[in-house]
PDB file of C-alpha atoms in Angstrom:
ATOM      1  CA  GLU A  71      83.801  96.964  84.290  1.00 75.00           C
ATOM      2  CA  PRO A  72      87.494  97.722  84.960  1.00 79.00           C
ATOM      3  CA  GLU A  73      89.541  94.854  86.314  1.00 87.00           C
ATOM      4  CA  VAL A  74      92.777  94.281  88.149  1.00 92.00           C
ATOM      5  CA  THR A  75      94.806  91.891  86.013  1.00 93.00           C
ATOM      6  CA  GLN A  76      97.372  89.502  87.429  1.00 94.00           C
ATOM      7  CA  THR A  77      99.870  87.416  85.525  1.00 93.00           C
ATOM      8  CA  PRO A  78     100.702  84.612  85.444  1.00 93.00           C
ATOM      9  CA  SER A  79      97.736  82.769  86.892  1.00 92.00           C
ATOM     10  CA  HIS A  80     100.003  79.971  88.050  1.00 95.00           C
ATOM     11  CA  GLN A  81     103.772  79.940  88.494  1.00 96.00           C
ATOM     12  CA  VAL A  82     105.966  77.057  89.529  1.00 97.00           C
ATOM     13  CA  THR A  83     109.479  77.831  90.670  1.00 97.00           C
ATOM     14  CA  GLN A  84     112.363  76.060  92.326  1.00 97.00           C
ATOM     15  CA  MET A  85     113.304  76.892  95.874  1.00 97.00           C
ATOM     16  CA  GLY A  86     115.902  79.647  95.987  1.00 97.00           C
ATOM     17  CA  GLN A  87     114.841  81.186  92.692  1.00 97.00           C
ATOM     18  CA  GLU A  88     113.594  84.737  92.288  1.00 97.00           C
ATOM     19  CA  VAL A  89     110.015  85.276  91.133  1.00 97.00           C
ATOM     20  CA  ILE A  90     108.192  88.379  90.004  1.00 96.00           C
ATOM     21  CA  LEU A  91     104.423  88.468  90.211  1.00 97.00           C
ATOM     22  CA  ARG A  92     102.807  91.038  87.997  1.00 96.00           C
ATOM     23  CA  CYS A  93      99.691  93.102  88.434  1.00 97.00           C
ATOM     24  CA  VAL A  94      98.053  95.793  86.353  1.00 96.00           C
ATOM     25  CA  PRO A  95      95.827  97.837  88.674  1.00 95.00           C
ATOM     26  CA  ILE A  96      92.900  99.894  87.484  1.00 92.00           C
ATOM     27  CA  SER A  97      94.264 102.972  85.788  1.00 89.00           C
ATOM     28  CA  ASN A  98      92.885 105.760  87.961  1.00 87.00           C
ATOM     29  CA  HIS A  99      93.443 103.968  91.263  1.00 91.00           C
ATOM     30  CA  LEU A 100      95.895 105.392  93.758  1.00 90.00           C
ATOM     31  CA  TYR A 101      96.450 102.689  96.379  1.00 92.00           C
ATOM     32  CA  PHE A 102      97.905  99.300  95.622  1.00 94.00           C
ATOM     33  CA  TYR A 103      98.145  96.160  97.720  1.00 95.00           C
ATOM     34  CA  TRP A 104      99.450  92.645  97.835  1.00 97.00           C
ATOM     35  CA  TYR A 105      97.805  89.939  99.919  1.00 95.00           C
ATOM     36  CA  ARG A 106      98.696  86.304 100.345  1.00 95.00           C
ATOM     37  CA  GLN A 107      96.568  83.246 101.001  1.00 91.00           C
ATOM     38  CA  ILE A 108      98.296  80.017 101.919  1.00 91.00           C
ATOM     39  CA  LEU A 109      96.146  77.118 100.764  1.00 84.00           C
ATOM     40  CA  GLY A 110      93.103  76.725 102.989  1.00 77.00           C
ATOM     41  CA  GLN A 111      94.111  79.553 105.278  1.00 81.00           C
ATOM     42  CA  LYS A 112      93.213  83.186 105.799  1.00 83.00           C
ATOM     43  CA  VAL A 113      93.976  86.048 103.453  1.00 89.00           C
ATOM     44  CA  GLU A 114      96.951  87.932 104.907  1.00 91.00           C
ATOM     45  CA  PHE A 115      98.011  91.492 104.255  1.00 91.00           C
ATOM     46  CA  LEU A 116     101.517  91.867 102.857  1.00 95.00           C
ATOM     47  CA  VAL A 117     102.039  95.445 101.771  1.00 95.00           C
ATOM     48  CA  SER A 118     100.320  98.658 100.725  1.00 93.00           C
ATOM     49  CA  PHE A 119     101.763 101.168  98.273  1.00 94.00           C
ATOM     50  CA  TYR A 120     100.818 104.785  97.700  1.00 92.00           C
ATOM     51  CA  ASN A 121     102.479 107.722  96.017  1.00 89.00           C
ATOM     52  CA  ASN A 122     105.332 105.547  94.794  1.00 90.00           C
ATOM     53  CA  GLU A 123     106.301 104.221  98.167  1.00 93.00           C
ATOM     54  CA  ILE A 124     105.367 101.564 100.658  1.00 94.00           C
ATOM     55  CA  SER A 125     102.854 102.950 103.141  1.00 91.00           C
ATOM     56  CA  GLU A 126     102.578  99.872 105.330  1.00 90.00           C
ATOM     57  CA  LYS A 127     103.927  96.344 105.430  1.00 92.00           C
ATOM     58  CA  SER A 128     103.271  93.303 107.567  1.00 92.00           C
ATOM     59  CA  GLU A 129     105.708  91.083 109.427  1.00 92.00           C
ATOM     60  CA  ILE A 130     105.497  88.639 106.539  1.00 93.00           C
ATOM     61  CA  PHE A 131     106.947  91.232 104.174  1.00 96.00           C
ATOM     62  CA  ASP A 132     110.582  90.761 105.092  1.00 94.00           C
ATOM     63  CA  ASP A 133     113.749  91.564 103.173  1.00 94.00           C
ATOM     64  CA  GLN A 134     113.022  88.795 100.689  1.00 96.00           C
ATOM     65  CA  PHE A 135     110.050  90.765  99.373  1.00 97.00           C
ATOM     66  CA  SER A 136     109.969  93.979  97.384  1.00 97.00           C
ATOM     67  CA  VAL A 137     107.404  95.880  95.361  1.00 97.00           C
ATOM     68  CA  GLU A 138     107.746  98.227  92.438  1.00 94.00           C
ATOM     69  CA  ARG A 139     105.585 100.328  90.199  1.00 92.00           C
ATOM     70  CA  PRO A 140     108.112 100.652  87.414  1.00 84.00           C
ATOM     71  CA  ASP A 141     106.144 102.330  84.678  1.00 85.00           C
ATOM     72  CA  GLY A 142     102.922 103.792  86.033  1.00 79.00           C
ATOM     73  CA  SER A 143     100.821 100.833  85.009  1.00 87.00           C
ATOM     74  CA  ASN A 144     102.370  97.667  86.428  1.00 93.00           C
ATOM     75  CA  PHE A 145     102.705  96.852  90.119  1.00 96.00           C
ATOM     76  CA  THR A 146     105.051  93.974  90.829  1.00 97.00           C
ATOM     77  CA  LEU A 147     105.858  91.801  93.811  1.00 97.00           C
ATOM     78  CA  LYS A 148     109.329  90.267  93.822  1.00 97.00           C
ATOM     79  CA  ILE A 149     110.394  87.422  96.042  1.00 97.00           C
ATOM     80  CA  ARG A 150     114.164  87.312  95.992  1.00 96.00           C
ATOM     81  CA  SER A 151     114.877  83.754  97.047  1.00 95.00           C
ATOM     82  CA  THR A 152     111.743  81.650  97.295  1.00 97.00           C
ATOM     83  CA  LYS A 153     111.141  79.187 100.103  1.00 96.00           C
ATOM     84  CA  LEU A 154     108.708  76.296 100.192  1.00 96.00           C
ATOM     85  CA  GLU A 155     106.522  78.225 102.605  1.00 95.00           C
ATOM     86  CA  ASP A 156     106.092  81.008 100.044  1.00 97.00           C
ATOM     87  CA  SER A 157     103.753  78.701  98.147  1.00 97.00           C
ATOM     88  CA  ALA A 158     100.423  80.496  98.214  1.00 96.00           C
ATOM     89  CA  MET A 159      97.876  82.429  96.209  1.00 94.00           C
ATOM     90  CA  TYR A 160      98.972  86.038  95.864  1.00 96.00           C
ATOM     91  CA  PHE A 161      96.291  88.663  95.325  1.00 95.00           C
ATOM     92  CA  CYS A 162      96.853  92.161  94.045  1.00 96.00           C
ATOM     93  CA  ALA A 163      94.291  94.867  94.774  1.00 94.00           C
ATOM     94  CA  SER A 164      93.861  98.533  94.014  1.00 93.00           C
ATOM     95  CA  ARG A 165      91.472 101.273  94.997  1.00 89.00           C
ATOM     96  CA  PRO A 166      90.831 104.951  94.330  1.00 86.00           C
ATOM     97  CA  GLU A 167      90.883 107.572  97.073  1.00 77.00           C
ATOM     98  CA  MET A 168      87.525 107.075  98.659  1.00 69.00           C
ATOM     99  CA  ARG A 169      86.142 103.792  97.404  1.00 69.00           C
ATOM    100  CA  GLY A 170      86.557 100.099  97.906  1.00 78.00           C
ATOM    101  CA  TYR A 171      89.086  97.607  96.741  1.00 86.00           C
ATOM    102  CA  THR A 172      89.113  95.699  93.500  1.00 87.00           C
ATOM    103  CA  PHE A 173      91.001  92.433  93.743  1.00 90.00           C
ATOM    104  CA  GLY A 174      92.687  90.556  90.937  1.00 91.00           C
ATOM    105  CA  SER A 175      92.012  86.884  90.405  1.00 88.00           C
ATOM    106  CA  GLY A 176      95.340  85.915  91.941  1.00 92.00           C
ATOM    107  CA  THR A 177      98.582  84.182  91.033  1.00 95.00           C
ATOM    108  CA  ARG A 178      99.101  80.737  92.458  1.00 94.00           C
ATOM    109  CA  LEU A 179     102.782  80.351  93.303  1.00 97.00           C
ATOM    110  CA  THR A 180     104.102  76.862  93.847  1.00 97.00           C
ATOM    111  CA  VAL A 181     107.656  76.512  95.147  1.00 97.00           C
ATOM    112  CA  VAL A 182     109.162  73.073  94.658  1.00 97.00           C
TER     113      VAL A 182
ATOM    114  CA  GLY B 430      95.421  96.617 115.984  1.00 77.00           C
ATOM    115  CA  ASP B 431      92.463  95.987 113.753  1.00 84.00           C
ATOM    116  CA  SER B 432      91.233  92.420 113.513  1.00 88.00           C
ATOM    117  CA  VAL B 433      88.324  90.325 112.339  1.00 93.00           C
ATOM    118  CA  THR B 434      87.102  87.155 113.997  1.00 93.00           C
ATOM    119  CA  GLN B 435      84.917  84.793 112.060  1.00 92.00           C
ATOM    120  CA  MET B 436      82.948  81.743 113.008  1.00 84.00           C
ATOM    121  CA  GLU B 437      85.043  78.695 112.316  1.00 81.00           C
ATOM    122  CA  GLY B 438      83.975  76.272 109.684  1.00 82.00           C
ATOM    123  CA  PRO B 439      83.441  74.230 107.831  1.00 93.00           C
ATOM    124  CA  VAL B 440      79.700  74.714 107.658  1.00 95.00           C
ATOM    125  CA  THR B 441      77.606  72.100 105.873  1.00 97.00           C
ATOM    126  CA  LEU B 442      73.951  72.789 105.134  1.00 97.00           C
ATOM    127  CA  SER B 443      71.205  71.267 103.085  1.00 97.00           C
ATOM    128  CA  GLU B 444      69.751  73.230 100.203  1.00 97.00           C
ATOM    129  CA  GLU B 445      67.157  75.803 101.305  1.00 96.00           C
ATOM    130  CA  ALA B 446      68.502  75.906 104.866  1.00 97.00           C
ATOM    131  CA  PHE B 447      69.066  79.188 106.705  1.00 97.00           C
ATOM    132  CA  LEU B 448      72.654  80.401 106.858  1.00 97.00           C
ATOM    133  CA  THR B 449      74.373  82.509 109.487  1.00 97.00           C
ATOM    134  CA  ILE B 450      78.110  83.103 109.554  1.00 97.00           C
ATOM    135  CA  ASN B 451      79.188  85.165 112.534  1.00 97.00           C
ATOM    136  CA  CYS B 452      81.747  87.945 112.265  1.00 97.00           C
ATOM    137  CA  THR B 453      82.980  90.363 114.923  1.00 97.00           C
ATOM    138  CA  TYR B 454      85.628  93.004 114.598  1.00 95.00           C
ATOM    139  CA  THR B 455      88.036  95.181 116.523  1.00 93.00           C
ATOM    140  CA  ALA B 456      89.056  98.508 115.042  1.00 88.00           C
ATOM    141  CA  THR B 457      90.650 101.768 116.056  1.00 80.00           C
ATOM    142  CA  GLY B 458      88.276 103.952 114.083  1.00 79.00           C
ATOM    143  CA  TYR B 459      84.964 103.476 112.344  1.00 85.00           C
ATOM    144  CA  PRO B 460      85.668 100.901 109.692  1.00 91.00           C
ATOM    145  CA  SER B 461      83.802  99.858 106.611  1.00 92.00           C
ATOM    146  CA  LEU B 462      82.827  96.194 106.730  1.00 95.00           C
ATOM    147  CA  PHE B 463      82.760  93.688 103.912  1.00 95.00           C
ATOM    148  CA  TRP B 464      81.953  90.136 103.022  1.00 96.00           C
ATOM    149  CA  TYR B 465      83.998  88.571 100.243  1.00 93.00           C
ATOM    150  CA  VAL B 466      83.315  85.223  98.616  1.00 93.00           C
ATOM    151  CA  GLN B 467      85.821  82.864  97.040  1.00 89.00           C
ATOM    152  CA  TYR B 468      84.391  80.152  94.816  1.00 89.00           C
ATOM    153  CA  PRO B 469      86.524  77.050  94.244  1.00 83.00           C
ATOM    154  CA  GLY B 470      89.589  77.857  92.168  1.00 76.00           C
ATOM    155  CA  GLU B 471      88.749  81.536  91.863  1.00 79.00           C
ATOM    156  CA  GLY B 472      89.771  84.859  93.371  1.00 80.00           C
ATOM    157  CA  LEU B 473      88.077  87.120  95.872  1.00 86.00           C
ATOM    158  CA  GLN B 474      84.781  88.706  94.918  1.00 88.00           C
ATOM    159  CA  LEU B 475      83.060  91.405  96.891  1.00 90.00           C
ATOM    160  CA  LEU B 476      79.701  90.069  98.055  1.00 95.00           C
ATOM    161  CA  LEU B 477      78.401  93.016 100.064  1.00 95.00           C
ATOM    162  CA  LYS B 478      79.504  95.880 102.222  1.00 94.00           C
ATOM    163  CA  ALA B 479      78.376  98.429 104.784  1.00 95.00           C
ATOM    164  CA  THR B 480      80.124 101.684 105.510  1.00 91.00           C
ATOM    165  CA  LYS B 481      78.484 102.904 108.715  1.00 92.00           C
ATOM    166  CA  ALA B 482      76.572 101.732 111.738  1.00 93.00           C
ATOM    167  CA  ASP B 483      73.112 100.253 111.089  1.00 95.00           C
ATOM    168  CA  ASP B 484      73.748 100.014 107.338  1.00 95.00           C
ATOM    169  CA  LYS B 485      72.595  96.762 105.792  1.00 97.00           C
ATOM    170  CA  GLY B 486      74.547  95.356 102.880  1.00 96.00           C
ATOM    171  CA  SER B 487      72.757  92.926 100.609  1.00 97.00           C
ATOM    172  CA  ASN B 488      73.446  91.009  97.421  1.00 96.00           C
ATOM    173  CA  LYS B 489      72.266  87.733  95.849  1.00 95.00           C
ATOM    174  CA  GLY B 490      69.979  87.039  98.825  1.00 97.00           C
ATOM    175  CA  PHE B 491      72.775  87.538 101.358  1.00 98.00           C
ATOM    176  CA  GLU B 492      72.487  90.248 104.000  1.00 98.00           C
ATOM    177  CA  ALA B 493      74.627  91.645 106.789  1.00 98.00           C
ATOM    178  CA  THR B 494      73.934  94.528 109.162  1.00 98.00           C
ATOM    179  CA  TYR B 495      76.674  96.707 110.633  1.00 97.00           C
ATOM    180  CA  ARG B 496      76.106  96.571 114.401  1.00 96.00           C
ATOM    181  CA  LYS B 497      78.354  99.031 116.197  1.00 93.00           C
ATOM    182  CA  GLU B 498      77.052  98.163 119.649  1.00 94.00           C
ATOM    183  CA  THR B 499      78.059  94.512 119.274  1.00 95.00           C
ATOM    184  CA  THR B 500      80.904  95.162 116.794  1.00 95.00           C
ATOM    185  CA  SER B 501      79.413  92.547 114.530  1.00 97.00           C
ATOM    186  CA  PHE B 502      78.613  92.010 110.852  1.00 97.00           C
ATOM    187  CA  HIS B 503      77.001  88.591 110.642  1.00 98.00           C
ATOM    188  CA  LEU B 504      76.223  87.183 107.210  1.00 98.00           C
ATOM    189  CA  GLU B 505      72.776  85.653 106.648  1.00 98.00           C
ATOM    190  CA  LYS B 506      70.845  84.052 103.844  1.00 98.00           C
ATOM    191  CA  GLY B 507      67.361  82.702 104.169  1.00 97.00           C
ATOM    192  CA  SER B 508      67.630  79.811 101.738  1.00 96.00           C
ATOM    193  CA  VAL B 509      71.001  78.615 100.502  1.00 97.00           C
ATOM    194  CA  GLN B 510      71.645  76.910  97.187  1.00 97.00           C
ATOM    195  CA  VAL B 511      74.282  74.408  96.117  1.00 97.00           C
ATOM    196  CA  SER B 512      75.869  77.192  94.079  1.00 96.00           C
ATOM    197  CA  ASP B 513      76.526  79.138  97.301  1.00 97.00           C
ATOM    198  CA  SER B 514      79.210  76.620  98.265  1.00 96.00           C
ATOM    199  CA  ALA B 515      82.347  78.708  98.697  1.00 95.00           C
ATOM    200  CA  VAL B 516      84.622  80.257 101.291  1.00 92.00           C
ATOM    201  CA  TYR B 517      83.282  83.446 102.846  1.00 95.00           C
ATOM    202  CA  PHE B 518      85.607  86.089 104.286  1.00 94.00           C
ATOM    203  CA  CYS B 519      84.594  88.902 106.577  1.00 95.00           C
ATOM    204  CA  ALA B 520      86.837  91.953 106.272  1.00 94.00           C
ATOM    205  CA  LEU B 521      87.221  95.501 107.465  1.00 92.00           C
ATOM    206  CA  SER B 522      88.836  98.625 106.125  1.00 88.00           C
ATOM    207  CA  ASP B 523      89.719 101.231 108.741  1.00 82.00           C
ATOM    208  CA  PRO B 524      90.266 104.857 107.687  1.00 77.00           C
ATOM    209  CA  LEU B 525      92.487 105.292 110.747  1.00 74.00           C
ATOM    210  CA  ASN B 526      94.711 102.523 109.392  1.00 72.00           C
ATOM    211  CA  ASN B 527      95.211 103.750 105.816  1.00 69.00           C
ATOM    212  CA  ASN B 528      91.997 101.951 104.864  1.00 74.00           C
ATOM    213  CA  ASP B 529      94.074  98.788 104.624  1.00 78.00           C
ATOM    214  CA  MET B 530      91.869  95.719 104.369  1.00 85.00           C
ATOM    215  CA  ARG B 531      92.033  93.083 107.099  1.00 88.00           C
ATOM    216  CA  PHE B 532      90.408  89.692 106.634  1.00 91.00           C
ATOM    217  CA  GLY B 533      88.946  87.075 108.898  1.00 91.00           C
ATOM    218  CA  ALA B 534      90.104  83.489 108.608  1.00 89.00           C
ATOM    219  CA  GLY B 535      87.338  82.508 106.215  1.00 91.00           C
ATOM    220  CA  THR B 536      84.438  80.084 106.625  1.00 93.00           C
ATOM    221  CA  ARG B 537      83.981  77.270 104.165  1.00 93.00           C
ATOM    222  CA  LEU B 538      80.342  76.623 103.314  1.00 96.00           C
ATOM    223  CA  THR B 539      79.213  73.436 101.616  1.00 96.00           C
ATOM    224  CA  VAL B 540      75.593  73.169 100.556  1.00 97.00           C
ATOM    225  CA  LYS B 541      74.324  69.668  99.774  1.00 96.00           C
ATOM    226  CA  PRO B 542      71.367  68.998  97.485  1.00 94.00           C
TER     227      PRO B 542
END
């Protein structure tokens, strides 16, 4: 069964550093998403991406965040200058036009 | 805006007990409803879903019925096992909101032998 692949599974970074979280969505999917889950808390929507542009973003997705689909297969989330409170599990998801989401297994980001 | 409200946990049950986790929603349109499960240290897995009113989603002994009149999608299982210990998330996807997924806060279930 096709999967959404996220790398790395765990990343540790120093506060103030830039991080890029990588995702390879399922190849024929059209909509792409990033979600965040702070440890022990709810899964929060960050951003949705369709047709090579952001279609919606949450309040969390401020100027420190950006997304790209640089080459038609990868979908990346960049955090420009990480803060301690960015420590969380980040989930990528994708879906085709009329069907449900497939989530990746997540990247655990730890900011120290 | 769209939102999902879940019963707060944690929930602790003995093996073979009956499980109910309540979920209610608010949506602009007619959403699809989902239950996701997150086992310790793992990602989100789709457990079951329902796409229209009165549909019943079921999987691995879990069931949930889409109730439009009460805007609810409660998760039930007749006899839980230790292996069901996980965090359960209710979620909706609203076609009037780009089908973006919105999650409840999650309910942690611990099943003791």
